Short mmCIF file of C-alpha atoms and ligand atoms in Angstrom, two decimals:
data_model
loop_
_atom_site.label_atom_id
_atom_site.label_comp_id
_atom_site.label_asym_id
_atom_site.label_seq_id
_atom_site.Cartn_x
_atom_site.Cartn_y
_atom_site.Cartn_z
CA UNK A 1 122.42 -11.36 23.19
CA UNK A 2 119.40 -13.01 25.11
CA UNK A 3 119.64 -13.64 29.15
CA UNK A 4 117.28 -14.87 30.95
CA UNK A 5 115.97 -15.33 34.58
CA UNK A 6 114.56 -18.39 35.83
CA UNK A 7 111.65 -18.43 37.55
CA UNK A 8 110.15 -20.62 40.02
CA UNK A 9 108.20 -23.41 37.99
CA UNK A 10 104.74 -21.59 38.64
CA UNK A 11 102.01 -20.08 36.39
CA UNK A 12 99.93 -17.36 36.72
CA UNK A 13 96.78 -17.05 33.84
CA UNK A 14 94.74 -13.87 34.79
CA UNK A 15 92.01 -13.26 32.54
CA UNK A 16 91.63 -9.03 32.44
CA UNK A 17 88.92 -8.45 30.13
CA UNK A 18 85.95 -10.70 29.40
CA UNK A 19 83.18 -9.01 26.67
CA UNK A 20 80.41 -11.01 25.94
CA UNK A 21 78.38 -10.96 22.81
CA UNK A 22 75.63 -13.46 23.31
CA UNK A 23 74.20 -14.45 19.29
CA UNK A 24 71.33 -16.41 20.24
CA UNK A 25 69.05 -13.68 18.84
CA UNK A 26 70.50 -14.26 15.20
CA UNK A 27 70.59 -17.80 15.80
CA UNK A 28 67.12 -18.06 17.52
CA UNK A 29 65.40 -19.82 15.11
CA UNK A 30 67.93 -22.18 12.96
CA UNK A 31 67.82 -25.56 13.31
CA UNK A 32 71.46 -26.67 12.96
CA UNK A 33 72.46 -29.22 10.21
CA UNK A 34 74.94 -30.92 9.64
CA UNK A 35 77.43 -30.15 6.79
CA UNK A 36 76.24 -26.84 6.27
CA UNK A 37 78.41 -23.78 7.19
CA UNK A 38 76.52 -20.34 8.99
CA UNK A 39 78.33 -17.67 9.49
CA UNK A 40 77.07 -15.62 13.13
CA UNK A 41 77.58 -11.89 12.71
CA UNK A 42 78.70 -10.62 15.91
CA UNK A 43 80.67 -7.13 16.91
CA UNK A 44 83.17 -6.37 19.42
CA UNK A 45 84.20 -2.72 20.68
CA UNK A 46 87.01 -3.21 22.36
CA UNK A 47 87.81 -0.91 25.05
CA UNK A 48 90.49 1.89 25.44
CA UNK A 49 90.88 1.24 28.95
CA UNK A 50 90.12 -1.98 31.55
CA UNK A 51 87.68 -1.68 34.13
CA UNK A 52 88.79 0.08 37.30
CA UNK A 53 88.38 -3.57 39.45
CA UNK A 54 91.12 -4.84 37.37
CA UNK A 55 93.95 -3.27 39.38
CA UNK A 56 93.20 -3.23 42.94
CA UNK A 57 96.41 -3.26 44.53
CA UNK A 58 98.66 -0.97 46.06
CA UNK A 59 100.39 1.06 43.34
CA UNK A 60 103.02 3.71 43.94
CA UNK A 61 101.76 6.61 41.88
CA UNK A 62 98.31 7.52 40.38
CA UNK A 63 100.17 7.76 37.35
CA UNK A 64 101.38 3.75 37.63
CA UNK A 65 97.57 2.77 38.19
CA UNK A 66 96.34 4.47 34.94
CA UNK A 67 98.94 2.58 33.12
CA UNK A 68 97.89 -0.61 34.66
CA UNK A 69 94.67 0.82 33.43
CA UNK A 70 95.30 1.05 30.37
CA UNK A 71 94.21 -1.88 27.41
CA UNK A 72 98.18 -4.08 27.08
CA UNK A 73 99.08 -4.92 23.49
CA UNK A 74 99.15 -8.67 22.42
CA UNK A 75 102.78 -9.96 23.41
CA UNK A 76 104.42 -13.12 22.78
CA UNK A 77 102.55 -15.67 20.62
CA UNK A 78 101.88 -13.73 17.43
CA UNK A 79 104.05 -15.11 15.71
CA UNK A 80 102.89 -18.38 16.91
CA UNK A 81 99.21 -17.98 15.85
CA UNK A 82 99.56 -15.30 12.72
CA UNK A 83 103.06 -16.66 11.62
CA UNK A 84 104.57 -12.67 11.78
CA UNK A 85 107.34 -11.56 13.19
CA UNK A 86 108.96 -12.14 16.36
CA UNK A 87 108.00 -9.87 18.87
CA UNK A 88 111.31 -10.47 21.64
CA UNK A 89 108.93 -11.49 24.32
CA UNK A 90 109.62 -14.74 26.25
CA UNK A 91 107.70 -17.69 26.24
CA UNK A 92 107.29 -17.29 30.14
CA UNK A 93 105.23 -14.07 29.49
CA UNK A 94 102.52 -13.55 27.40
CA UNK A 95 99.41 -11.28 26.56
CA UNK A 96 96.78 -12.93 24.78
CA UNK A 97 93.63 -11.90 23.38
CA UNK A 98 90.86 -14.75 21.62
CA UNK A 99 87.45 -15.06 20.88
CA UNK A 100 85.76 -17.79 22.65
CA UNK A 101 82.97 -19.48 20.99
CA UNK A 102 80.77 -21.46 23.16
CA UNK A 103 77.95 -23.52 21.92
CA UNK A 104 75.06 -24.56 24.27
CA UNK A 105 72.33 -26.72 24.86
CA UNK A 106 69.28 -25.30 26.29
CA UNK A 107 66.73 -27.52 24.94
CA UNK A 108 67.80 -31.17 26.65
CA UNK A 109 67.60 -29.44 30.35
CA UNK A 110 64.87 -30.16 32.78
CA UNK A 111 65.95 -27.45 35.18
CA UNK A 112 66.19 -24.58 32.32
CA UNK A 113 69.73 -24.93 32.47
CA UNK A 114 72.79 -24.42 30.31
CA UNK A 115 75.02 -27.25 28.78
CA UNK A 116 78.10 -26.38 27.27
CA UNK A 117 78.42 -28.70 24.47
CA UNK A 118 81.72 -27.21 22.33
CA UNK A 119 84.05 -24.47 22.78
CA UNK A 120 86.31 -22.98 20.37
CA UNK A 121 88.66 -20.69 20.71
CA UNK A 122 90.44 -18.06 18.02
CA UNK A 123 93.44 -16.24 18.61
CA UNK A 124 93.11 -12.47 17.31
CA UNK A 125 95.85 -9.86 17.53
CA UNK A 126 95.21 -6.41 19.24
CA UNK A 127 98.00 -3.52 19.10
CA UNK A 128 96.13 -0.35 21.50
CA UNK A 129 96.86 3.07 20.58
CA UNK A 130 99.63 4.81 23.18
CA UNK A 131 100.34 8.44 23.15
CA UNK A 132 103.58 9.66 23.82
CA UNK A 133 103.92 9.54 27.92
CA UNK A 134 106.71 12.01 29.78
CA UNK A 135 110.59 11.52 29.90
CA UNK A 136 111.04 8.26 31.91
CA UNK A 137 112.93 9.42 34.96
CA UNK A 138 116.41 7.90 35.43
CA UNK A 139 118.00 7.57 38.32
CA UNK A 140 121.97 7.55 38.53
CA UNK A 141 122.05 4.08 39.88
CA UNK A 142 119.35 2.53 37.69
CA UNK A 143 120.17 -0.72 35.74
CA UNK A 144 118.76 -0.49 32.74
CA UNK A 145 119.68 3.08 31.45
CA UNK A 146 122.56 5.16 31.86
CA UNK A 147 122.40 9.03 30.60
CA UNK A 148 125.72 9.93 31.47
CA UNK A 149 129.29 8.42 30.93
CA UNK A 150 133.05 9.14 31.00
CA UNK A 151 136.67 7.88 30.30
CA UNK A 152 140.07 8.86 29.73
CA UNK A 153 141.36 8.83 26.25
CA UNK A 154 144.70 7.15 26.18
CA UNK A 155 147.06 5.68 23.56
CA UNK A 156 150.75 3.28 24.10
CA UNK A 157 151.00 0.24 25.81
CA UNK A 158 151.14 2.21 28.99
CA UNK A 159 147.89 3.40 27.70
CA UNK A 160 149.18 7.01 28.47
CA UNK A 161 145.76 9.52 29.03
CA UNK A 162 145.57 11.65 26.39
CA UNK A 163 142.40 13.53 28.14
CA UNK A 164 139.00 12.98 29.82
CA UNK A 165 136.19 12.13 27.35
CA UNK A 166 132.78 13.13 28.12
CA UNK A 167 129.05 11.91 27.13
CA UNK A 168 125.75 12.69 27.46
CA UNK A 169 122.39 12.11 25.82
CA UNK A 170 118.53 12.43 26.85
CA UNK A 171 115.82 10.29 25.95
CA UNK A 172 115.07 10.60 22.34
CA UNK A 173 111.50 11.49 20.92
CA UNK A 174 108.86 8.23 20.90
CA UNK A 175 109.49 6.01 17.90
CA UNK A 176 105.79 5.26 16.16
CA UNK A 177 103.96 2.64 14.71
CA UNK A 178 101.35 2.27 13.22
CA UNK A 179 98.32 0.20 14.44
CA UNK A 180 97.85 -2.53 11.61
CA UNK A 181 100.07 -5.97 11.37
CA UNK A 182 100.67 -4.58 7.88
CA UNK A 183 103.71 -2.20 7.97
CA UNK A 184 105.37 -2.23 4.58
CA UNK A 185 107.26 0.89 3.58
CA UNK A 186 106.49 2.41 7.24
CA UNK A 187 110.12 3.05 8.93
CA UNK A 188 110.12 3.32 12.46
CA UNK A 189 112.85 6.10 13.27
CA UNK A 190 114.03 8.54 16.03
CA UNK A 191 117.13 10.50 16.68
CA UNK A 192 119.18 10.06 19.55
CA UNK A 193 121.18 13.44 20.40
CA UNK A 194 124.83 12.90 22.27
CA UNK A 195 126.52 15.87 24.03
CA UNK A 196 130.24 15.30 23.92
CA UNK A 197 132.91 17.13 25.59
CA UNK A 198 136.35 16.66 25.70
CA UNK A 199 139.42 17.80 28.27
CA UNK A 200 142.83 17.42 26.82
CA UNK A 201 145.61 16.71 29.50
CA UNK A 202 148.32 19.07 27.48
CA UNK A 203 146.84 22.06 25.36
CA UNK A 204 148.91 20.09 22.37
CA UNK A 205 146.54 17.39 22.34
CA UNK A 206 143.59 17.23 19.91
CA UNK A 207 140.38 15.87 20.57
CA UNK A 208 139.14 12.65 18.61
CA UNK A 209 138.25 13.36 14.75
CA UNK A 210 135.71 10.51 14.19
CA UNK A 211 133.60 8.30 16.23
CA UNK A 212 131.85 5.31 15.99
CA UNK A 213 128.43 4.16 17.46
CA UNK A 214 127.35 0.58 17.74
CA UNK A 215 123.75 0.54 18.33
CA UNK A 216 121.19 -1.32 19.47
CA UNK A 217 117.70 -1.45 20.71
CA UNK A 218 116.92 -3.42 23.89
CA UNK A 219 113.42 -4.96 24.41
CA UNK A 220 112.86 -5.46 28.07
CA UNK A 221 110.08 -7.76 28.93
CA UNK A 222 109.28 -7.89 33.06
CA UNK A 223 106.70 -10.40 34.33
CA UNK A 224 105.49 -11.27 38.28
CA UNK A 225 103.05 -13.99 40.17
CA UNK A 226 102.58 -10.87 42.33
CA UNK A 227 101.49 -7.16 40.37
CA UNK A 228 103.91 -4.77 40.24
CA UNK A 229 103.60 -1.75 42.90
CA UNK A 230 106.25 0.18 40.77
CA UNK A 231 107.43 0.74 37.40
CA UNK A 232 109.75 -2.02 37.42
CA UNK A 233 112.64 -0.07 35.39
CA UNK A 234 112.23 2.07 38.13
CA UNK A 235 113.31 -0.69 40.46
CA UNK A 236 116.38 -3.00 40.89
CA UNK A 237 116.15 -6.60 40.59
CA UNK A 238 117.79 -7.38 44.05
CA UNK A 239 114.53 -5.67 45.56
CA UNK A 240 112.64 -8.15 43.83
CA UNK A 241 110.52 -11.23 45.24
CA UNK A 242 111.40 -14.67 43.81
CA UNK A 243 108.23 -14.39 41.78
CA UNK A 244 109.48 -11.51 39.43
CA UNK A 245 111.50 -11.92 36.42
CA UNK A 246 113.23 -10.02 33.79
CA UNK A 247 113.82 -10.92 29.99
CA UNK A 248 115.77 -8.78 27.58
CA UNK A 249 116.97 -9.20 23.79
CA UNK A 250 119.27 -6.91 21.83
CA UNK A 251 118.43 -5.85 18.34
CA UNK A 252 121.37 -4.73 16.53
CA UNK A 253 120.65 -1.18 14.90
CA UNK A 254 122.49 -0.28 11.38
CA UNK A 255 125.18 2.73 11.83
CA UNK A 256 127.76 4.79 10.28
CA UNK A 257 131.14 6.44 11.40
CA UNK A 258 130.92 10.28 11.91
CA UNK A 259 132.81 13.29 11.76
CA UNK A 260 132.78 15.45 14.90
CA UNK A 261 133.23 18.78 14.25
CA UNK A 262 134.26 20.38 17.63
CA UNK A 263 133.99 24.05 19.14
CA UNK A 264 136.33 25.30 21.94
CA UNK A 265 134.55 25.45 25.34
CA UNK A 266 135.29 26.17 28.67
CA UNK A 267 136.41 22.97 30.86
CA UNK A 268 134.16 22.07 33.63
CA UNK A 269 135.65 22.68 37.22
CA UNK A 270 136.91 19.42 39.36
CA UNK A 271 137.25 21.72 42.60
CA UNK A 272 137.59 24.75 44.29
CA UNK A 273 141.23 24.95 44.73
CA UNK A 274 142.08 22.79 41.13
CA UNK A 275 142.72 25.01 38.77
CA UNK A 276 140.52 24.66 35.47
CA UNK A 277 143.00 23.31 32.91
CA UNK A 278 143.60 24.85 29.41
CA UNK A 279 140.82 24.91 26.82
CA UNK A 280 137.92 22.12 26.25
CA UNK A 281 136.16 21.23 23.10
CA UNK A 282 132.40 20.11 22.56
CA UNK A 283 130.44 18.67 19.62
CA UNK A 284 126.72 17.61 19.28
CA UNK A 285 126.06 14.79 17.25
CA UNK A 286 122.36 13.75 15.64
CA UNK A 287 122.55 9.62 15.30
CA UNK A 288 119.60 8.04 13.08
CA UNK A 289 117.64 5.32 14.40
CA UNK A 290 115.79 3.07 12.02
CA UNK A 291 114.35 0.09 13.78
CA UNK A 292 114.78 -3.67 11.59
CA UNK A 293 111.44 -4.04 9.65
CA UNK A 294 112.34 -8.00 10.44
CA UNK A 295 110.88 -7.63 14.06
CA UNK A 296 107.64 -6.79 15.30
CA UNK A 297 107.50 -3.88 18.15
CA UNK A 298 104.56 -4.09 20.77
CA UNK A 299 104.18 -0.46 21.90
CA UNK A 300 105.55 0.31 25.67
CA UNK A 301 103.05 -0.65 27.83
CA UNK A 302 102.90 -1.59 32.00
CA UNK A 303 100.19 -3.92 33.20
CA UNK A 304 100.07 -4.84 36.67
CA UNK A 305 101.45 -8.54 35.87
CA UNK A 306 103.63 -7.60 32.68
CA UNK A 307 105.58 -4.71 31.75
CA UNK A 308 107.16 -4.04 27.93
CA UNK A 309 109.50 -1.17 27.70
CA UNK A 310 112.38 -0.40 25.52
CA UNK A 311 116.04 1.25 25.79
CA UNK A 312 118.34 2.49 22.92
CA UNK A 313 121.75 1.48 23.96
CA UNK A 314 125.03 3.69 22.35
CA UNK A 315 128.70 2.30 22.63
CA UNK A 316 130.46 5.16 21.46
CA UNK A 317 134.70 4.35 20.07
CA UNK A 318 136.36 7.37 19.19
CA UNK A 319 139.42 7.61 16.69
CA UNK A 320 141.70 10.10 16.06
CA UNK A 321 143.20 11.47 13.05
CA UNK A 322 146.56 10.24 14.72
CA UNK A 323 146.72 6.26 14.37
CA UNK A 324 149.04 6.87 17.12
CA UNK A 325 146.55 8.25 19.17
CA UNK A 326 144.25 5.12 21.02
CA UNK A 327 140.54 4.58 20.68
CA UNK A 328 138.45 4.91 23.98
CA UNK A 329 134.89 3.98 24.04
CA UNK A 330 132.02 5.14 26.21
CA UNK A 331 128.56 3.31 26.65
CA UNK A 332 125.38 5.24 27.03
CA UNK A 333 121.67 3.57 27.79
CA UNK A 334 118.56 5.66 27.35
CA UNK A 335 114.68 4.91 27.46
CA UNK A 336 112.82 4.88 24.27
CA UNK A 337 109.36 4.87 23.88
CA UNK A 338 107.65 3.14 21.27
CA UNK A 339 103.99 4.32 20.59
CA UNK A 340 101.17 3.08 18.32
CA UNK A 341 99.27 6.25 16.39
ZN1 LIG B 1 97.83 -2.97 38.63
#
């Protein structure tokens, strides 16, 4: 599923980094001819970080302007210039690194002067290293994750509650990549952890004996005219100028049906003066993540006009051994970070 929200028909093209390598030294003495081919040696260290200038604005942590800081990957027209794969960023929004190559003419000039005479430019891809950063922190309302859900279980037309089904997860350890284009045999995995409870309404009642996740990981692309004074999946979209925009695309994950294997608990208390009904059960389950090879993952990163981070979204249907019993399925939404090494 792809949405997408239009933005005002402006453009923004903010150049972050400029490096210069000047070759006339090398070149100093060659009389260019035509039909021949000379290859310019040249060498570019790119940096780890920006230079401080770059983002001046008002930022909400110390912690925000270091990321803003920080060198963003390429996003959005590799696959464009170096035919890989796609990268689920939207046309509107796009990180692009190129060598210019200017060629001047200082010889014609009465003043001393520089003419530019040609300039070419080639695209060249650049994926950063990013360390694992701390737990994203999610707030109950957010809209983009949700760490905690809950529904009755219920079966019959009259869809009859069977009990109260409970879910909770935590945001899983960073998926890596490595830094090359190349990434044959390298599979990008995590595990995301789900803390299940369930509340039976009669003591006869059994919890669920098998559930089954649907999974999928959601690339969130956010882009602005303006530079972002927040982490903008901190933020909710109604708070947002008409110069911001969002962009998200779902990757379907691969998974399997599970057992749950449940231990008797205590049920949690609704109130004071309620009564705690009869026994509860819990269960833990471990579900793999493998990301598509098909796909090609920039690494989270937040710049001041572009922001790429990443959720791992659960819909949970549970299934009892009784085909008489109903399904009931909860929906869970975590961050994920994905990090280059
Ligand atoms: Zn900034």
């Amino acid at each position: 599923m792809v949405t997408h929200v239009p933005v005002p028909v402006n453009s923004l093209r903010r150049t972050f980094l400029r490096m210069d390598s000047p070759v006339h030294e090398s070149m100093q003495h060659v009389e260019l001819q035509p039909g021949i081919q000379y290859d310019i040696p040249f060498k570019f260290i790119v940096p780890r970080e920006l230079p401080v200038h770059v983002c001046h604005h008002k930022c909400c942590s110390a912690q925000l302007q270091q990321e803003h800081l920080n060198l963003p990957s390429s996003l959005g027209h590799a696959s464009n210039s170096f035919g890989v794969a796609h990268d689920m960023a939207p046309k509107e929004a796009q990180v692009i690194y190129e060598i210019a190559f200017t060629i001047w003419d200082t010889d014609n000039s009465k003043d001393g002067s520089m003419k530019k005479i040609q300039e070419y430019n080639f695209p060249i891809y650049i994926l950063p290293k990013r360390r694992e950063l701390a737990p994203v922190f999610v707030h109950s309302r957010s809209g983009y994750y949700r760490l905690n859900s809950q529904k009755p279980l219920s079966k019959g037309l009259f869809r009859s509650s069977l009990g109260l089904l409970r879910a909770s997860t935590a945001q899983p350890s960073a998926i890596q990549i490595p830094t090359t284009l190349s990434r044959d045999n390298v599979e990008l995995t995590t595990t995301l952890r789900v803390d299940i409870t369930f509340e039976p309404a009669h003591p006869q009642i059994k919890p669920p004996s098998r559930i089954t996740p649907t999974l999928h990981l959601k690339a969130m692309t956010f882009w602005g005219m303006e530079p972002w004074e927040q982490f903008p999946d901190q933020t909710h979209a109604s708070t947002w100028d008409a110069r911001k925009a969002y962009w998200f695309e779902n990757i379907p994950l691969s998974s399997n049906k599970l057992i749950l294997h449940w231990r008797s608990c205590l049920p949690a208390r609704k109130s004071d003066h309620e009564p705690s009904c009869h026994t509860a059960y819990m269960t833990s389950i471990d579900i793999p993540i493998v990301l598509p090879g098909n796909y090609l993952y920039s690494p989270t990163f937040h710049s001041c006009f572009i922001s790429r981070v990443y959720a791992l979204s659960a819909s949970l249907s549970f299934h009892s051994h009784d085909k008489a019993h109903g399904t009931s399925r909860l929906s869970l939404k975590t961050p994920v970070q994905i990090i280059a090494t």
